[in-house]
Coordinates of C-alpha atoms and ligand atoms in Angstrom, one line a residue:
X22 CA 21.4 -30.0 -25.2
X23 CA 23.0 -31.3 -22.0
X24 CA 20.6 -32.6 -19.3
X25 CA 21.0 -32.4 -15.5
X26 CA 19.7 -35.1 -13.1
X27 CA 17.1 -33.8 -10.7
X28 CA 15.1 -36.2 -8.5
X29 CA 13.6 -39.7 -8.8
X30 CA 10.3 -39.7 -10.5
X31 CA 8.8 -41.3 -7.4
X32 CA 9.3 -38.0 -5.6
X33 CA 6.9 -36.3 -8.0
X34 CA 3.8 -38.5 -8.2
X35 CA 0.9 -37.7 -10.5
X36 CA -1.2 -34.6 -9.4
X37 CA 1.7 -33.0 -7.5
X38 CA 4.1 -30.1 -7.9
X39 CA 7.1 -28.9 -6.0
X40 CA 10.1 -26.6 -6.2
X41 CA 13.6 -28.0 -6.4
X42 CA 17.2 -26.6 -6.6
X43 CA 19.2 -27.2 -9.7
X44 CA 22.7 -25.7 -9.1
X45 CA 22.0 -22.0 -8.8
X46 CA 18.6 -22.3 -10.4
X47 CA 15.3 -22.9 -8.6
X48 CA 12.7 -24.8 -10.7
X49 CA 9.0 -25.6 -10.2
X50 CA 8.2 -29.1 -11.3
X51 CA 4.6 -30.2 -12.2
X52 CA 3.2 -33.6 -12.9
X53 CA -0.4 -33.4 -14.1
X54 CA -2.4 -35.2 -16.8
X55 CA 0.5 -37.6 -17.3
X56 CA 2.9 -34.8 -18.3
X57 CA 5.9 -33.6 -16.3
X58 CA 7.0 -30.0 -16.9
X59 CA 9.4 -27.5 -15.4
X60 CA 9.1 -23.7 -15.1
X61 CA 11.6 -21.3 -13.6
X62 CA 10.4 -21.1 -10.0
X63 CA 10.8 -17.4 -9.3
X64 CA 7.7 -15.5 -10.6
X65 CA 8.6 -12.8 -13.1
X66 CA 6.2 -10.4 -11.3
X67 CA 7.9 -9.9 -7.9
X68 CA 9.6 -13.2 -7.2
X69 CA 6.9 -15.4 -5.7
X70 CA 7.6 -19.1 -5.3
X71 CA 5.6 -20.9 -8.1
X72 CA 6.3 -24.3 -6.5
X73 CA 4.0 -23.1 -3.7
X74 CA 1.2 -22.1 -6.1
X75 CA -2.1 -23.7 -6.6
X76 CA -3.1 -25.4 -9.9
X77 CA -6.3 -24.2 -11.7
X78 CA -8.0 -25.1 -14.9
X79 CA -8.9 -22.0 -16.8
X80 CA -11.5 -21.4 -19.5
X81 CA -9.2 -22.7 -22.3
X82 CA -9.2 -26.1 -20.5
X83 CA -5.5 -25.8 -19.8
X84 CA -3.8 -26.1 -16.4
X85 CA -2.1 -23.1 -14.9
X86 CA -0.1 -22.5 -11.8
X87 CA -1.3 -19.5 -9.8
X88 CA 1.5 -17.6 -8.0
X89 CA 0.8 -17.6 -4.3
X90 CA 1.9 -13.9 -3.9
X91 CA -0.5 -12.0 -6.1
X92 CA -2.1 -14.5 -8.4
X93 CA -0.2 -14.2 -11.8
X94 CA -0.9 -17.4 -13.8
X95 CA 1.3 -19.5 -16.0
X96 CA 0.4 -22.4 -18.3
X97 CA 2.1 -25.5 -17.0
X98 CA 3.1 -26.8 -20.5
X99 CA 4.2 -23.5 -22.0
X100 CA 4.9 -21.0 -19.2
X101 CA 2.6 -18.6 -21.1
X102 CA 0.3 -16.2 -19.1
X103 CA -3.4 -16.5 -20.1
X104 CA -6.0 -14.1 -21.6
X105 CA -3.7 -12.8 -24.3
X106 CA -1.0 -11.4 -22.0
X107 CA 2.4 -11.8 -23.5
X108 CA 4.2 -12.5 -20.2
X109 CA 5.8 -15.9 -20.1
X110 CA 7.7 -17.8 -17.5
X111 CA 10.9 -19.7 -18.6
X112 CA 10.1 -23.3 -19.6
X113 CA 12.6 -26.2 -19.3
X114 CA 12.4 -29.6 -20.9
X115 CA 12.1 -32.7 -18.7
X116 CA 13.1 -36.2 -19.8
X117 CA 12.9 -39.4 -17.7
X118 CA 15.9 -41.8 -17.7
X119 CA 16.1 -44.9 -15.4
X120 CA 13.5 -43.5 -13.1
X121 CA 15.2 -40.1 -12.8
X122 CA 14.0 -36.8 -13.9
X123 CA 16.5 -34.8 -16.0
X124 CA 16.1 -31.2 -16.9
X125 CA 17.6 -29.3 -19.8
X126 CA 20.5 -27.2 -18.9
X127 CA 19.0 -24.1 -20.6
X128 CA 15.3 -23.1 -20.9
X129 CA 13.6 -24.1 -24.2
X130 CA 11.6 -20.9 -23.9
X131 CA 13.0 -17.8 -22.3
X132 CA 11.0 -15.8 -19.7
X133 CA 9.5 -12.6 -21.0
X134 CA 8.0 -9.8 -19.1
X135 CA 5.8 -7.6 -21.2
X136 CA 5.3 -3.9 -20.9
X137 CA 1.5 -3.7 -20.4
X138 CA -0.5 -1.3 -22.4
X139 CA -2.5 -0.3 -19.4
X140 CA -0.4 0.7 -16.5
X141 CA -2.7 2.7 -14.3
X142 CA -0.1 3.2 -11.7
X143 CA 3.0 4.2 -13.7
X144 CA 3.1 7.6 -12.0
X145 CA 3.3 5.9 -8.6
X146 CA 5.8 3.3 -9.9
X147 CA 8.0 6.1 -11.2
X148 CA 7.4 8.4 -8.2
X149 CA 6.4 11.3 -10.3
X150 CA 6.4 13.9 -7.5
X151 CA 4.3 17.0 -8.1
X152 CA 5.8 19.1 -5.3
X153 CA 8.5 21.7 -5.9
X154 CA 10.5 24.2 -3.9
X155 CA 7.7 26.7 -4.2
X156 CA 4.6 24.5 -4.0
X157 CA 2.3 24.6 -1.0
X158 CA -0.1 21.7 -1.5
X159 CA -2.3 21.0 1.5
X160 CA -4.2 17.8 1.5
X161 CA -7.2 17.2 3.8
X162 CA -8.2 13.6 4.5
X163 CA -11.6 13.1 6.1
X164 CA -12.1 9.7 7.6
X165 CA -15.6 10.2 9.0
X166 CA -18.4 8.0 7.7
X167 CA -22.0 8.9 6.9
X168 CA -24.9 8.0 4.7
X169 CA -24.4 9.8 1.4
X170 CA -28.1 10.3 0.9
X171 CA -28.7 11.5 4.4
X172 CA -25.6 13.6 5.2
X173 CA -25.3 14.8 8.7
X174 CA -23.1 17.5 10.2
X175 CA -19.6 16.4 11.1
X176 CA -17.4 18.3 13.5
X177 CA -14.1 16.8 12.2
X178 CA -14.9 17.3 8.5
X179 CA -16.3 20.8 8.9
X180 CA -13.2 21.8 10.9
X181 CA -11.0 20.3 8.2
X182 CA -12.8 22.3 5.5
X183 CA -12.2 25.5 7.5
X184 CA -8.6 24.5 7.8
X185 CA -8.2 24.1 4.1
X186 CA -10.0 27.3 3.4
X187 CA -7.8 29.1 5.8
X188 CA -4.6 27.6 4.2
X189 CA -5.8 28.8 0.8
X190 CA -6.9 32.3 1.9
X191 CA -4.1 33.1 4.3
X192 CA -1.2 31.3 2.7
X193 CA -2.2 30.9 -0.9
X194 CA -2.1 27.1 -0.6
X195 CA -3.5 24.8 -3.2
X196 CA -5.9 22.5 -1.4
X197 CA -7.6 19.2 -1.9
X198 CA -10.0 17.2 0.2
X199 CA -10.3 13.4 0.0
X200 CA -13.3 11.9 1.8
X201 CA -12.3 8.3 2.4
X202 CA -16.0 7.2 2.5
X203 CA -16.3 8.2 -1.2
X204 CA -13.5 5.8 -2.2
X205 CA -14.0 2.2 -3.2
X206 CA -11.0 0.1 -2.2
X207 CA -10.2 -3.3 -0.8
X208 CA -8.8 -3.9 2.7
X209 CA -5.1 -4.7 2.9
X210 CA -4.9 -8.4 2.1
X211 CA -1.8 -9.1 4.1
X212 CA 0.6 -10.1 1.4
X213 CA 3.4 -9.1 3.7
X214 CA 2.6 -12.1 5.9
X215 CA 3.6 -14.4 3.1
X216 CA 6.9 -12.7 2.3
X217 CA 8.2 -9.2 3.1
X218 CA 8.8 -8.6 -0.6
X219 CA 5.2 -9.6 -1.5
X220 CA 4.2 -6.2 -0.1
X221 CA 5.1 -4.0 -3.0
X222 CA 5.2 -0.4 -4.1
X223 CA 2.9 0.4 -5.9
X224 CA 0.6 -1.8 -3.8
X225 CA -0.1 -5.0 -5.6
X226 CA -3.8 -4.4 -5.2
X227 CA -3.4 -1.1 -7.1
X228 CA -1.4 -2.9 -9.8
X229 CA -4.2 -5.5 -10.1
X230 CA -7.0 -3.0 -10.1
X231 CA -6.4 0.3 -11.8
X232 CA -9.8 1.5 -10.3
X233 CA -8.6 0.9 -6.8
X234 CA -9.7 3.9 -4.7
X235 CA -6.5 4.0 -2.7
X236 CA -4.7 5.1 -5.8
X237 CA -6.2 8.6 -5.2
X238 CA -4.8 8.6 -1.6
X239 CA -1.3 7.3 -2.8
X240 CA -1.2 10.0 -5.5
X241 CA -2.4 12.8 -3.3
X242 CA -0.4 11.9 -0.2
X243 CA 2.9 10.6 -1.7
X244 CA 3.2 12.6 -5.0
X245 CA 1.1 15.8 -4.5
X246 CA 1.0 17.0 -0.9
X247 CA 3.4 19.2 1.0
X248 CA 1.2 18.9 4.0
X249 CA -1.5 16.5 5.1
X250 CA -4.2 17.4 7.6
X251 CA -6.1 14.2 8.7
X252 CA -9.4 14.6 10.4
X253 CA -11.2 11.8 12.3
X254 CA -14.1 11.5 14.8
X255 CA -13.4 9.4 17.9
X256 CA -15.3 6.1 17.8
X257 CA -15.1 4.0 21.0
X258 CA -11.9 5.7 22.0
X259 CA -10.2 5.3 18.6
X260 CA -9.9 6.8 15.2
X261 CA -12.6 6.0 12.6
X262 CA -12.5 2.5 11.2
X263 CA -12.1 4.1 7.7
X264 CA -8.9 5.6 9.0
X265 CA -7.6 2.2 9.9
X266 CA -8.7 0.7 6.6
X267 CA -6.7 3.4 4.8
X268 CA -3.7 3.1 7.3
X269 CA -3.4 -0.6 6.7
X270 CA -3.1 0.0 2.9
X271 CA -0.3 2.5 3.7
X272 CA 1.9 -0.4 4.7
X273 CA 3.1 -0.3 1.1
X274 CA 4.7 3.1 1.8
X275 CA 6.3 2.2 5.2
X276 CA 7.4 -1.2 3.9
X277 CA 9.7 0.4 1.3
X278 CA 11.8 1.6 4.2
X279 CA 11.9 -1.8 5.8
X280 CA 12.9 -3.8 2.7
X281 CA 14.6 -1.3 0.5
X282 CA 15.7 1.5 2.9
X283 CA 13.7 3.8 0.6
X284 CA 11.7 6.7 2.0
X285 CA 8.9 7.8 -0.2
X286 CA 7.6 10.6 2.0
X287 CA 10.2 13.3 2.6
X288 CA 9.8 17.0 3.4
X289 CA 6.1 16.6 4.2
X290 CA 4.2 17.7 7.3
X291 CA 1.3 16.1 9.0
X292 CA -1.2 17.5 11.5
X293 CA -4.5 16.2 12.8
X294 CA -8.1 17.2 13.8
X295 CA -9.6 14.8 16.3
X296 CA -13.1 15.3 17.6
X297 CA -15.1 13.2 19.8
X298 CA -18.4 13.5 21.6
X299 CA -16.7 11.9 24.6
X300 CA -13.0 11.1 25.1
X301 CA -9.5 9.9 24.2
X302 CA -8.2 12.7 22.0
X303 CA -4.6 12.2 23.3
X304 CA -4.7 8.4 22.7
X305 CA -5.7 8.9 19.1
X306 CA -3.2 11.7 18.6
X307 CA -0.4 9.5 20.0
X308 CA -1.3 6.8 17.6
X309 CA -1.4 9.2 14.6
X310 CA 1.9 10.7 15.6
X311 CA 3.8 7.5 15.8
X312 CA 2.3 6.1 12.5
X313 CA 2.8 9.3 10.5
X314 CA 6.4 9.7 11.6
X315 CA 7.0 6.0 10.6
X316 CA 5.8 7.0 7.1
X317 CA 8.3 9.8 6.9
X318 CA 6.2 12.8 7.9
X319 CA 7.5 15.7 10.0
X320 CA 5.2 16.9 12.8
X321 CA 4.9 20.6 13.8
X322 CA 4.7 21.7 17.4
X323 CA 1.1 21.3 18.8
X324 CA 0.1 19.3 15.8
X325 CA -3.5 18.4 16.7
X326 CA -6.7 20.1 17.3
X327 CA -8.7 18.0 19.8
X328 CA -12.3 18.3 20.9
X329 CA -14.2 16.3 23.4
X330 CA -17.0 17.3 25.7
X331 CA -16.2 14.5 28.2
X332 CA -17.5 11.2 29.3
X333 CA -21.0 12.2 30.1
X334 CA -21.6 14.2 26.9
X335 CA -24.4 11.9 25.7
X336 CA -26.4 14.9 24.3
X337 CA -24.8 14.4 20.9
X338 CA -27.3 16.6 19.1
X339 CA -25.7 19.6 20.9
X340 CA -22.1 18.7 20.1
X341 CA -22.0 20.3 16.6
X342 CA -23.3 23.6 17.8
X343 CA -21.0 23.7 20.8
X344 CA -18.1 22.9 18.6
X345 CA -18.6 25.8 16.3
X346 CA -19.5 28.3 19.0
X347 CA -16.2 27.4 20.7
X348 CA -13.6 30.2 20.4
X349 CA -11.0 27.6 21.1
X350 CA -11.9 25.7 17.9
X351 CA -11.8 28.8 15.7
X352 CA -8.4 29.9 17.0
X353 CA -7.0 26.3 17.0
X354 CA -7.9 25.6 13.3
X355 CA -6.0 28.7 12.3
X356 CA -3.1 28.1 14.5
X357 CA -2.9 24.4 13.5
X358 CA -2.7 25.5 9.8
X359 CA -0.2 28.2 10.6
X360 CA 2.1 25.8 12.4
X361 CA 1.8 23.3 9.6
X362 CA 2.5 25.7 6.8
X363 CA 5.4 27.3 8.6
X364 CA 7.0 24.0 9.1
X365 CA 6.5 23.1 5.4
X366 CA 8.4 26.3 4.5
X367 CA 11.3 25.3 6.8
X368 CA 11.7 21.7 5.9
X369 CA 11.7 22.4 2.2
X370 CA 15.2 23.6 2.8
X371 CA 16.3 20.4 4.6
X372 CA 18.6 18.1 2.7
X373 CA 16.8 14.7 3.0
X374 CA 18.7 12.9 0.3
X375 CA 20.2 10.6 2.9
X376 CA 17.4 10.5 5.5
X377 CA 18.3 8.3 8.3
X378 CA 15.7 5.6 9.2
X379 CA 16.4 4.2 12.7
X380 CA 13.8 1.5 12.2
X381 CA 14.0 -2.2 11.9
X382 CA 15.4 -3.2 8.5
X383 CA 14.9 -6.5 6.8
X384 CA 18.7 -7.1 6.6
X385 CA 18.8 -7.0 10.4
X386 CA 15.9 -9.4 10.9
X387 CA 18.3 -12.3 11.9
X388 CA 20.1 -10.2 14.5
X389 CA 16.8 -9.0 15.9
X390 CA 15.7 -12.6 16.4
X391 CA 19.1 -13.4 17.9
Ligands
FES430 S1 5.2 -12.3 -7.3 FE1 4.0 -13.7 -8.5 S2 2.2 -12.7 -8.8 FE2 3.4 -11.2 -7.7

């Protein structure tokens, strides 16, 4: 087999690794335990740069490179993934001649990406939408937090339950409530900051952990819902921290627009219930409106119910009673749902096959910088 000169061996001292170009190929070279090996540099998962990975010794005593994007591992000598996985990175042969490293023109072992038996997110990967022309699926998301063993009254969550009940009784909607506090999920780990393509759909955390609680949100919001009603208390002038924890994980949805011009959320409507003992309903609504439109949602007119008793309302124990005695609240819950459902009916007729997305797009990043 022909061999191609790469670099002097002096540029790859013992206990080091690096990526190098070889014609059109990119290779990751490793020099450990007196052996020099070469793997295809581009990770078979989503394209991470293995030359930037860290080296670990696993339980079998072998050395592996850990992809810096999401942690897939490959044996340095064989390219094989550990723990019985069949995935394998392409392996090249390296020889040394006159102080130069030469690499085989072709891999001695080809890369192989296995179909995994357990793919807990295949419905998300394949975008198996559960909506139809006739469906009216209304998803409530409650982001208030409380002690499960000592539950307390919540204005935002009770109003949300009334909204779902009204959607079902008046419009025959199928309804579902997700309480974010009941879900066990990790914070967004910022893979986007390493590379825009490292933020994937389905979210790489969901791929790594089939039990990831955000899978319930992704399924319900992206695949099932025609309308989402999000409810939050106001905490220090902002939405609940649980909302932000969820919203950061929704980067995976928005990022598909940025890097692939692919809109996952179409013909869906969002509206909001925002209740605070004190203030800043409009600030929270503004934040929600901009974020949910960035995800692809359509907003009805007058799309939030707000409640605040003002800056000096420190008698929080009276807030719940005042909220539910309020005629404004009773009327607003029904009108919010009505506006939301009516818009769902209208936008189902919209042709969104070629939805325009006047947002920054990765192919324009250079021109933005210029
Ligand atoms: S790109 Fe390598 S682990 Fe995801």
